Amino acid sequence: MKQFTVWVLAAAATAGAADGPPAASVLQDANLRQLRTVHRVFVDRLTGGETAAQMRDILISSLAGADMFILTENQERADCILRGASEDLVFTEVHQSSDGINAHANLGTGTRSSGYGSGSSSRNNSAGIGVGENESDHSAERRHEAIAAVRLVNKDGDVIWSTTQESLGAKFHGASADVAEKITARLKEDFEKARKLP
């Protein structure tokens, strides 16, 4: 009877696992296999601020240089559409601090006496000390930051690949160009993984 109970529990666990969602690695492999079928891509307009159109052009240039697939301006001919959002911000970061020390001390005594018909006497002592120091620091640094979140969508509307990249700029090019290069590098890396799948 114990063997039968163990067998029923094992069968129930296996059946329950089959009904659950597929493992993340299975989904990732399925999406990578779909990447292998992509030959022509349309880069859609990116949502975001005024710089989104500029980011789209930089991204197209970066993807064209990678020679992974044909880029098209005709959406109907594309196997996939690259969609997403981007923002490129230039701002000033301000830091301000202030420190101060002050100390004051005063001491005073005074005596005055005067009587009718006699002389008057007066004595007065006073002392004072003061110390003060204040220090203030103000710095402003101009910063440049870009971010983009993009995804490849197939003709069925399924997202088969996505990434989010950001940059504060690189040594030899700006933040937007660096983000475009990071997106291209990530896509190229995933294309290589897709080619190695059985």
GROMACS .gro file of N, CA and C in nm, residues 5-141:
model
  411
    5THR      N    1   0.090   0.452  -0.270
    5THR     CA    2   0.075   0.591  -0.228
    5THR      C    3   0.190   0.675  -0.279
    6VAL      N    4   0.312   0.625  -0.270
    6VAL     CA    5   0.429   0.698  -0.320
    6VAL      C    6   0.417   0.717  -0.470
    7TRP      N    7   0.372   0.612  -0.540
    7TRP     CA    8   0.358   0.621  -0.685
    7TRP      C    9   0.253   0.725  -0.724
    8VAL      N   10   0.140   0.729  -0.654
    8VAL     CA   11   0.033   0.826  -0.681
    8VAL      C   12   0.083   0.968  -0.655
    9LEU      N   13   0.155   0.988  -0.545
    9LEU     CA   14   0.209   1.121  -0.514
    9LEU      C   15   0.309   1.166  -0.619
   10ALA      N   16   0.395   1.076  -0.664
   10ALA     CA   17   0.493   1.110  -0.768
   10ALA      C   18   0.423   1.144  -0.898
   11ALA      N   19   0.320   1.070  -0.934
   11ALA     CA   20   0.245   1.097  -1.057
   11ALA      C   21   0.174   1.232  -1.047
   12ALA      N   22   0.118   1.263  -0.931
   12ALA     CA   23   0.049   1.391  -0.912
   12ALA      C   24   0.147   1.507  -0.920
   13ALA      N   25   0.266   1.491  -0.864
   13ALA     CA   26   0.368   1.597  -0.871
   13ALA      C   27   0.412   1.620  -1.014
   14THR      N   28   0.429   1.513  -1.090
   14THR     CA   29   0.469   1.525  -1.230
   14THR      C   30   0.359   1.592  -1.311
   15ALA      N   31   0.234   1.554  -1.288
   15ALA     CA   32   0.122   1.614  -1.360
   15ALA      C   33   0.108   1.761  -1.324
   16GLY      N   34   0.127   1.795  -1.197
   16GLY     CA   35   0.119   1.935  -1.154
   16GLY      C   36   0.228   2.018  -1.217
   17ALA      N   37   0.347   1.963  -1.232
   17ALA     CA   38   0.458   2.036  -1.293
   17ALA      C   39   0.431   2.060  -1.440
   18ALA      N   40   0.365   1.966  -1.508
   18ALA     CA   41   0.335   1.982  -1.650
   18ALA      C   42   0.233   2.094  -1.672
   19ASP      N   43   0.143   2.117  -1.576
   19ASP     CA   44   0.041   2.220  -1.590
   19ASP      C   45   0.095   2.359  -1.558
   20GLY      N   46   0.206   2.369  -1.487
   20GLY     CA   47   0.261   2.497  -1.445
   20GLY      C   48   0.326   2.571  -1.562
   21PRO      N   49   0.369   2.695  -1.537
   21PRO     CA   50   0.434   2.772  -1.644
   21PRO      C   51   0.569   2.710  -1.681
   22PRO      N   52   0.612   2.731  -1.806
   22PRO     CA   53   0.741   2.677  -1.846
   22PRO      C   54   0.855   2.746  -1.772
   23ALA      N   55   0.964   2.676  -1.760
   23ALA     CA   56   1.080   2.731  -1.690
   23ALA      C   57   1.135   2.850  -1.768
   24ALA      N   58   1.201   2.941  -1.695
   24ALA     CA   59   1.256   3.061  -1.758
   24ALA      C   60   1.357   3.027  -1.867
   25SER      N   61   1.437   2.925  -1.845
   25SER     CA   62   1.538   2.888  -1.946
   25SER      C   63   1.472   2.836  -2.073
   26VAL      N   64   1.357   2.768  -2.060
   26VAL     CA   65   1.284   2.719  -2.178
   26VAL      C   66   1.232   2.837  -2.259
   27LEU      N   67   1.175   2.937  -2.192
   27LEU     CA   68   1.126   3.056  -2.260
   27LEU      C   69   1.239   3.133  -2.327
   28GLN      N   70   1.351   3.147  -2.256
   28GLN     CA   71   1.465   3.219  -2.311
   28GLN      C   72   1.517   3.148  -2.436
   29ASP      N   73   1.528   3.016  -2.432
   29ASP     CA   74   1.574   2.941  -2.549
   29ASP      C   75   1.476   2.956  -2.666
   30ALA      N   76   1.346   2.954  -2.637
   30ALA     CA   77   1.245   2.971  -2.743
   30ALA      C   78   1.258   3.108  -2.808
   31ASN      N   79   1.278   3.212  -2.727
   31ASN     CA   80   1.296   3.347  -2.781
   31ASN      C   81   1.425   3.358  -2.862
   32LEU      N   82   1.532   3.294  -2.812
   32LEU     CA   83   1.658   3.297  -2.886
   32LEU      C   84   1.643   3.226  -3.021
   33ARG      N   85   1.568   3.117  -3.024
   33ARG     CA   86   1.545   3.046  -3.151
   33ARG      C   87   1.470   3.136  -3.250
   34GLN      N   88   1.377   3.218  -3.199
   34GLN     CA   89   1.306   3.311  -3.286
   34GLN      C   90   1.400   3.419  -3.340
   35LEU      N   91   1.502   3.456  -3.261
   35LEU     CA   92   1.599   3.554  -3.309
   35LEU      C   93   1.670   3.505  -3.435
   36ARG      N   94   1.691   3.373  -3.443
   36ARG     CA   95   1.760   3.317  -3.560
   36ARG      C   96   1.681   3.338  -3.688
   37THR      N   97   1.551   3.355  -3.677
   37THR     CA   98   1.467   3.371  -3.796
   37THR      C   99   1.456   3.517  -3.842
   38VAL      N  100   1.511   3.610  -3.766
   38VAL     CA  101   1.501   3.752  -3.800
   38VAL      C  102   1.606   3.786  -3.906
   39HIS      N  103   1.556   3.840  -4.020
   39HIS     CA  104   1.646   3.881  -4.128
   39HIS      C  105   1.632   4.029  -4.161
   40ARG      N  106   1.514   4.085  -4.131
   40ARG     CA  107   1.486   4.224  -4.168
   40ARG      C  108   1.415   4.291  -4.051
   41VAL      N  109   1.466   4.407  -4.007
   41VAL     CA  110   1.411   4.476  -3.889
   41VAL      C  111   1.375   4.620  -3.924
   42PHE      N  112   1.261   4.663  -3.875
   42PHE     CA  113   1.217   4.802  -3.884
   42PHE      C  114   1.233   4.864  -3.745
   43VAL      N  115   1.302   4.978  -3.738
   43VAL     CA  116   1.318   5.048  -3.610
   43VAL      C  117   1.209   5.154  -3.602
   44ASP      N  118   1.114   5.133  -3.514
   44ASP     CA  119   1.000   5.223  -3.497
   44ASP      C  120   1.044   5.350  -3.424
   45ARG      N  121   0.958   5.451  -3.428
   45ARG     CA  122   0.987   5.574  -3.352
   45ARG      C  123   0.987   5.541  -3.204
   46LEU      N  124   1.083   5.596  -3.134
   46LEU     CA  125   1.093   5.574  -2.990
   46LEU      C  126   1.011   5.680  -2.918
   47THR      N  127   0.946   5.640  -2.811
   47THR     CA  128   0.874   5.737  -2.730
   47THR      C  129   0.974   5.801  -2.633
   48GLY      N  130   0.938   5.916  -2.582
   48GLY     CA  131   1.026   5.985  -2.488
   48GLY      C  132   1.027   6.134  -2.519
   49GLY      N  133   1.129   6.200  -2.477
   49GLY     CA  134   1.141   6.343  -2.496
   49GLY      C  135   1.182   6.381  -2.638
   50GLU      N  136   1.226   6.505  -2.651
   50GLU     CA  137   1.265   6.559  -2.782
   50GLU      C  138   1.382   6.484  -2.843
   51THR      N  139   1.462   6.422  -2.762
   51THR     CA  140   1.583   6.355  -2.811
   51THR      C  141   1.558   6.212  -2.858
   52ALA      N  142   1.434   6.163  -2.849
   52ALA     CA  143   1.404   6.025  -2.888
   52ALA      C  144   1.429   6.002  -3.037
   53ALA      N  145   1.398   6.100  -3.121
   53ALA     CA  146   1.423   6.086  -3.266
   53ALA      C  147   1.572   6.076  -3.294
   54GLN      N  148   1.651   6.155  -3.224
   54GLN     CA  149   1.797   6.148  -3.240
   54GLN      C  150   1.850   6.013  -3.194
   55MET      N  151   1.798   5.961  -3.084
   55MET     CA  152   1.840   5.830  -3.034
   55MET      C  153   1.806   5.721  -3.136
   56ARG      N  154   1.690   5.731  -3.201
   56ARG     CA  155   1.651   5.633  -3.303
   56ARG      C  156   1.754   5.631  -3.415
   57ASP      N  157   1.794   5.749  -3.463
   57ASP     CA  158   1.892   5.756  -3.571
   57ASP      C  159   2.027   5.699  -3.530
   58ILE      N  160   2.069   5.728  -3.408
   58ILE     CA  161   2.197   5.675  -3.358
   58ILE      C  162   2.188   5.523  -3.344
   59LEU      N  163   2.074   5.473  -3.298
   59LEU     CA  164   2.053   5.329  -3.283
   59LEU      C  165   2.054   5.259  -3.419
   60ILE      N  166   1.989   5.319  -3.519
   60ILE     CA  167   1.990   5.262  -3.654
   60ILE      C  168   2.133   5.254  -3.707
   61SER      N  169   2.209   5.359  -3.687
   61SER     CA  170   2.348   5.361  -3.732
   61SER      C  171   2.430   5.252  -3.664
   62SER      N  172   2.411   5.236  -3.535
   62SER     CA  173   2.486   5.135  -3.459
   62SER      C  174   2.447   4.994  -3.504
   63LEU      N  175   2.317   4.969  -3.522
   63LEU     CA  176   2.271   4.837  -3.566
   63LEU      C  177   2.317   4.806  -3.708
   64ALA      N  178   2.318   4.907  -3.795
   64ALA     CA  179   2.364   4.886  -3.932
   64ALA      C  180   2.511   4.847  -3.936
   65GLY      N  181   2.589   4.902  -3.847
   65GLY     CA  182   2.732   4.870  -3.841
   65GLY      C  183   2.760   4.730  -3.789
   66ALA      N  184   2.663   4.669  -3.722
   66ALA     CA  185   2.683   4.536  -3.664
   66ALA      C  186   2.660   4.424  -3.765
   67ASP      N  187   2.595   4.452  -3.877
   67ASP     CA  188   2.571   4.353  -3.984
   67ASP      C  189   2.503   4.227  -3.933
   68MET      N  190   2.402   4.240  -3.848
   68MET     CA  191   2.328   4.124  -3.799
   68MET      C  192   2.210   4.091  -3.888
   69PHE      N  193   2.145   4.196  -3.942
   69PHE     CA  194   2.029   4.179  -4.026
   69PHE      C  195   2.012   4.304  -4.111
   70ILE      N  196   1.917   4.300  -4.203
   70ILE     CA  197   1.888   4.414  -4.289
   70ILE      C  198   1.795   4.508  -4.213
   71LEU      N  199   1.827   4.636  -4.216
   71LEU     CA  200   1.739   4.736  -4.156
   71LEU      C  201   1.655   4.796  -4.268
   72THR      N  202   1.526   4.807  -4.245
   72THR     CA  203   1.435   4.859  -4.347
   72THR      C  204   1.354   4.975  -4.294
   73GLU      N  205   1.317   5.066  -4.383
   73GLU     CA  206   1.228   5.177  -4.348
   73GLU      C  207   1.083   5.141  -4.382
   74ASN      N  208   1.060   5.021  -4.438
   74ASN     CA  209   0.927   4.973  -4.474
   74ASN      C  210   0.881   4.871  -4.371
   75GLN      N  211   0.790   4.911  -4.286
   75GLN     CA  212   0.746   4.827  -4.174
   75GLN      C  213   0.682   4.697  -4.222
   76GLU      N  214   0.611   4.697  -4.336
   76GLU     CA  215   0.543   4.577  -4.385
   76GLU      C  216   0.641   4.469  -4.428
   77ARG      N  217   0.761   4.505  -4.468
   77ARG     CA  218   0.859   4.407  -4.514
   77ARG      C  219   0.941   4.347  -4.400
   78ALA      N  220   0.926   4.399  -4.280
   78ALA     CA  221   1.011   4.358  -4.167
   78ALA      C  222   0.962   4.229  -4.103
   79ASP      N  223   1.058   4.146  -4.059
   79ASP     CA  224   1.027   4.027  -3.979
   79ASP      C  225   0.995   4.066  -3.835
   80CYS      N  226   1.063   4.170  -3.788
   80CYS     CA  227   1.046   4.219  -3.650
   80CYS      C  228   1.050   4.371  -3.649
   81ILE      N  229   0.991   4.427  -3.544
   81ILE     CA  230   0.994   4.571  -3.523
   81ILE      C  231   1.066   4.597  -3.391
   82LEU      N  232   1.161   4.690  -3.394
   82LEU     CA  233   1.229   4.732  -3.271
   82LEU      C  234   1.153   4.853  -3.218
   83ARG      N  235   1.094   4.839  -3.101
   83ARG     CA  236   1.016   4.947  -3.038
   83ARG      C  237   1.077   4.980  -2.903
   84GLY      N  238   1.038   5.096  -2.851
   84GLY     CA  239   1.085   5.128  -2.717
   84GLY      C  240   1.074   5.275  -2.684
   85ALA      N  241   1.150   5.314  -2.583
   85ALA     CA  242   1.150   5.452  -2.534
   85ALA      C  243   1.292   5.491  -2.499
   86SER      N  244   1.319   5.621  -2.510
   86SER     CA  245   1.452   5.669  -2.472
   86SER      C  246   1.442   5.811  -2.420
   87GLU      N  247   1.544   5.849  -2.347
   87GLU     CA  248   1.554   5.984  -2.293
   87GLU      C  249   1.701   6.020  -2.283
   88ASP      N  250   1.732   6.142  -2.319
   88ASP     CA  251   1.869   6.193  -2.311
   88ASP      C  252   1.862   6.325  -2.237
   89LEU      N  253   1.919   6.330  -2.119
   89LEU     CA  254   1.908   6.448  -2.033
   89LEU      C  255   2.044   6.512  -2.008
   90VAL      N  256   2.045   6.645  -2.009
   90VAL     CA  257   2.161   6.721  -1.968
   90VAL      C  258   2.115   6.804  -1.848
   91PHE      N  259   2.186   6.792  -1.738
   91PHE     CA  260   2.144   6.863  -1.617
   91PHE      C  261   2.267   6.904  -1.537
   92THR      N  262   2.245   6.993  -1.442
   92THR     CA  263   2.352   7.040  -1.355
   92THR      C  264   2.327   6.986  -1.215
   93GLU      N  265   2.427   6.918  -1.162
   93GLU     CA  266   2.419   6.863  -1.027
   93GLU      C  267   2.489   6.962  -0.934
   94VAL      N  268   2.418   7.013  -0.835
   94VAL     CA  269   2.471   7.116  -0.745
   94VAL      C  270   2.491   7.057  -0.606
   95HIS      N  271   2.608   7.083  -0.549
   95HIS     CA  272   2.638   7.043  -0.411
   95HIS      C  273   2.677   7.169  -0.334
   96GLN      N  274   2.620   7.186  -0.215
   96GLN     CA  275   2.650   7.304  -0.134
   96GLN      C  276   2.657   7.263   0.012
   97SER      N  277   2.760   7.314   0.080
   97SER     CA  278   2.772   7.288   0.224
   97SER      C  279   2.825   7.413   0.293
   98SER      N  280   2.793   7.425   0.421
   98SER     CA  281   2.836   7.541   0.498
   98SER      C  282   2.862   7.498   0.641
   99ASP      N  283   2.974   7.543   0.698
   99ASP     CA  284   3.011   7.516   0.837
   99ASP      C  285   3.045   7.648   0.904
  100GLY      N  286   3.013   7.659   1.031
  100GLY     CA  287   3.046   7.781   1.103
  100GLY      C  288   3.067   7.758   1.251
  101ILE      N  289   3.160   7.834   1.310
  101ILE     CA  290   3.187   7.830   1.455
  101ILE      C  291   3.194   7.974   1.503
  102ASN      N  292   3.126   8.004   1.611
  102ASN     CA  293   3.132   8.136   1.672
  102ASN      C  294   3.134   8.121   1.823
  103ALA      N  295   3.211   8.206   1.890
  103ALA     CA  296   3.216   8.209   2.037
  103ALA      C  297   3.230   8.354   2.081
  104HIS      N  298   3.156   8.394   2.181
  104HIS     CA  299   3.164   8.530   2.234
  104HIS      C  300   3.164   8.524   2.387
  105ALA      N  301   3.239   8.613   2.450
  105ALA     CA  302   3.239   8.624   2.596
  105ALA      C  303   3.253   8.771   2.633
  106ASN      N  304   3.180   8.816   2.729
  106ASN     CA  305   3.188   8.954   2.776
  106ASN      C  306   3.181   8.953   2.929
  107LEU      N  307   3.251   9.045   2.988
  107LEU     CA  308   3.253   9.058   3.133
  107LEU      C  309   3.253   9.208   3.164
  108GLY      N  310   3.177   9.250   3.254
  108GLY     CA  311   3.175   9.392   3.287
  108GLY      C  312   3.140   9.413   3.435
  109THR      N  313   3.204   9.506   3.499
  109THR     CA  314   3.171   9.545   3.636
  109THR      C  315   3.169   9.697   3.641
  110GLY      N  316   3.096   9.749   3.725
  110GLY     CA  317   3.093   9.893   3.738
  110GLY      C  318   3.049   9.935   3.879
  111THR      N  319   3.107  10.037   3.932
  111THR     CA  320   3.072  10.089   4.064
  111THR      C  321   3.068  10.241   4.053
  112ARG      N  322   2.971  10.296   4.114
  112ARG     CA  323   2.964  10.442   4.116
  112ARG      C  324   2.899  10.483   4.247
  113SER      N  325   2.962  10.566   4.315
  113SER     CA  326   2.902  10.614   4.439
  113SER      C  327   2.916  10.765   4.444
  114SER      N  328   2.819  10.823   4.490
  114SER     CA  329   2.827  10.967   4.505
  114SER      C  330   2.743  11.005   4.627
  115GLY      N  331   2.795  11.089   4.705
  115GLY     CA  332   2.725  11.131   4.825
  115GLY      C  333   2.715  11.283   4.827
  116TYR      N  334   2.626  11.333   4.910
  116TYR     CA  335   2.607  11.475   4.917
  116TYR      C  336   2.721  11.538   4.995
  117GLY      N  337   2.787  11.627   4.940
  117GLY     CA  338   2.896  11.696   5.004
  117GLY      C  339   3.026  11.621   5.003
  118SER      N  340   3.026  11.503   4.954
  118SER     CA  341   3.153  11.431   4.947
  118SER      C  342   3.187  11.407   4.803
  119GLY      N  343   3.304  11.361   4.780
  119GLY     CA  344   3.350  11.336   4.643
  119GLY      C  345   3.277  11.216   4.583
  120SER      N  346   3.283  11.205   4.460
  120SER     CA  347   3.221  11.090   4.393
  120SER      C  348   3.330  10.994   4.348
  121SER      N  349   3.296  10.873   4.347
  121SER     CA  350   3.395  10.775   4.301
  121SER      C  351   3.329  10.687   4.197
  122SER      N  352   3.405  10.643   4.106
  122SER     CA  353   3.353  10.560   3.997
  122SER      C  354   3.459  10.458   3.959
  123ARG      N  355   3.418  10.339   3.943
  123ARG     CA  356   3.511  10.235   3.899
  123ARG      C  357   3.439  10.153   3.792
  124ASN      N  358   3.505  10.126   3.686
  124ASN     CA  359   3.442  10.055   3.575
  124ASN      C  360   3.543   9.958   3.513
  125ASN      N  361   3.511   9.833   3.506
  125ASN     CA  362   3.595   9.733   3.438
  125ASN      C  363   3.511   9.669   3.327
  126SER      N  364   3.572   9.635   3.221
  126SER     CA  365   3.501   9.570   3.112
  126SER      C  366   3.598   9.484   3.033
  127ALA      N  367   3.551   9.375   2.982
  127ALA     CA  368   3.635   9.288   2.899
  127ALA      C  369   3.547   9.226   2.790
  128GLY      N  370   3.603   9.181   2.683
  128GLY     CA  371   3.526   9.117   2.576
  128GLY      C  372   3.617   9.032   2.489
  129ILE      N  373   3.562   8.930   2.434
  129ILE     CA  374   3.638   8.845   2.342
  129ILE      C  375   3.540   8.792   2.238
  130GLY      N  376   3.581   8.772   2.119
  130GLY     CA  377   3.496   8.716   2.014
  130GLY      C  378   3.579   8.636   1.916
  131VAL      N  379   3.530   8.521   1.879
  131VAL     CA  380   3.597   8.435   1.782
  131VAL      C  381   3.491   8.390   1.682
  132GLY      N  382   3.525   8.385   1.556
  132GLY     CA  383   3.429   8.338   1.457
  132GLY      C  384   3.498   8.280   1.335
  133GLU      N  385   3.439   8.176   1.279
  133GLU     CA  386   3.492   8.117   1.155
  133GLU      C  387   3.374   8.057   1.077
  134ASN      N  388   3.366   8.090   0.952
  134ASN     CA  389   3.263   8.035   0.864
  134ASN      C  390   3.328   7.984   0.737
  135GLU      N  391   3.281   7.869   0.690
  135GLU     CA  392   3.335   7.811   0.567
  135GLU      C  393   3.217   7.765   0.481
  136SER      N  394   3.223   7.795   0.355
  136SER     CA  395   3.116   7.758   0.264
  136SER      C  396   3.175   7.698   0.138
  137ASP      N  397   3.111   7.594   0.086
  137ASP     CA  398   3.159   7.528  -0.035
  137ASP      C  399   3.041   7.510  -0.130
  138HIS      N  400   3.060   7.546  -0.255
  138HIS     CA  401   2.956   7.534  -0.357
  138HIS      C  402   3.020   7.479  -0.484
  139SER      N  403   2.962   7.370  -0.536
  139SER     CA  404   3.013   7.315  -0.662
  139SER      C  405   2.896   7.277  -0.751
  140ALA      N  406   2.914   7.298  -0.880
  140ALA     CA  407   2.813   7.262  -0.979
  140ALA      C  408   2.882   7.182  -1.088
  141GLU      N  409   2.824   7.067  -1.120
  141GLU     CA  410   2.883   6.980  -1.221
  141GLU      C  411   2.778   6.951  -1.328
   0.00000   0.00000   0.00000
